[in-house]
XYZ file of C-alpha atoms in Angstrom:
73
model
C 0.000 0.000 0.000
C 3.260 2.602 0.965
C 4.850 1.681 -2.502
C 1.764 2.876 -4.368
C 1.403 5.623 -2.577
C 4.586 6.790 -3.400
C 4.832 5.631 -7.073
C 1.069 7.675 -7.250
C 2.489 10.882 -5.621
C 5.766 11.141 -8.092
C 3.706 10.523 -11.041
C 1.581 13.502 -9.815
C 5.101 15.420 -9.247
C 6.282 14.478 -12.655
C 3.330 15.453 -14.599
C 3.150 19.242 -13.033
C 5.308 21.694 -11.161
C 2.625 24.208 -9.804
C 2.558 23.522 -5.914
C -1.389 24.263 -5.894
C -2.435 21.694 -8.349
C 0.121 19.104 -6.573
C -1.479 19.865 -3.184
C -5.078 19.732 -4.244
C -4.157 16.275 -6.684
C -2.659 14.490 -3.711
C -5.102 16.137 -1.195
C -3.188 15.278 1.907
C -1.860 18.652 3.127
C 0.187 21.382 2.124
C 3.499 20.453 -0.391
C 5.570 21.405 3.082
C 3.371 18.443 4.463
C 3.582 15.820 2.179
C 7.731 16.648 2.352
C 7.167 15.601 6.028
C 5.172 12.847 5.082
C 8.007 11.600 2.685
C 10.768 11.577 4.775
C 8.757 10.115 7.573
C 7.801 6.712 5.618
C 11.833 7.068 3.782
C 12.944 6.674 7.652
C 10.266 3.793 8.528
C 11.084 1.863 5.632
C 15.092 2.100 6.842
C 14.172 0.943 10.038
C 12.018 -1.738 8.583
C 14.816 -2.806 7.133
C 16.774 -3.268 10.316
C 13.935 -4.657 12.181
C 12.955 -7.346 9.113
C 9.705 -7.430 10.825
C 8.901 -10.784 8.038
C 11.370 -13.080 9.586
C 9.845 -15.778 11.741
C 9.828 -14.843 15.282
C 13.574 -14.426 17.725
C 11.825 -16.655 20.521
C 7.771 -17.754 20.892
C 5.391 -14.879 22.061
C 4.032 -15.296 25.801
C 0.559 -17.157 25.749
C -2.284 -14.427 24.643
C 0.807 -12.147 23.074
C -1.593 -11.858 19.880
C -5.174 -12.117 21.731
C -7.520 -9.055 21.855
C -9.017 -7.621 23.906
C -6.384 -8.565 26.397
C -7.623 -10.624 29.488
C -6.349 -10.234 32.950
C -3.420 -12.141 34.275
């Protein structure tokens, strides 16, 4: 879902260069925003990297890690 995000926000950057048209195409906040935005998921995906959050689990989860709502102890 990030990567199309982000392949759908430079094709709107590539087809124009007037800041108004960008911000009201991508409608998610002012070009000084979506900058933020940017570098925000550029630094989560380097982290992701370190954490490699798809590689089976270090040790086994306490019992009801993954239950919800949680129950009392």
């Amino acid at each position: 879902y990030t990567e199309q995000i982000i392949k759908e926000r430079a094709a709107v950057l590539k087809q124009t260069k007037d800041s108004y048209e960008i911000e009201s195409t991508i409608n998610c906040g002012q070009s000084e925003e979506l900058i933020v935005q940017a570098e925000n998921e550029l630094n989560l995906a380097r982290k992701m990297l370190n954490w490699k959050p798809w590689e089976p689990l270090a040790s086994k989860p306490p019992k009801g890690q993954w239950d919800w709502p949680p129950t009392k102890a």
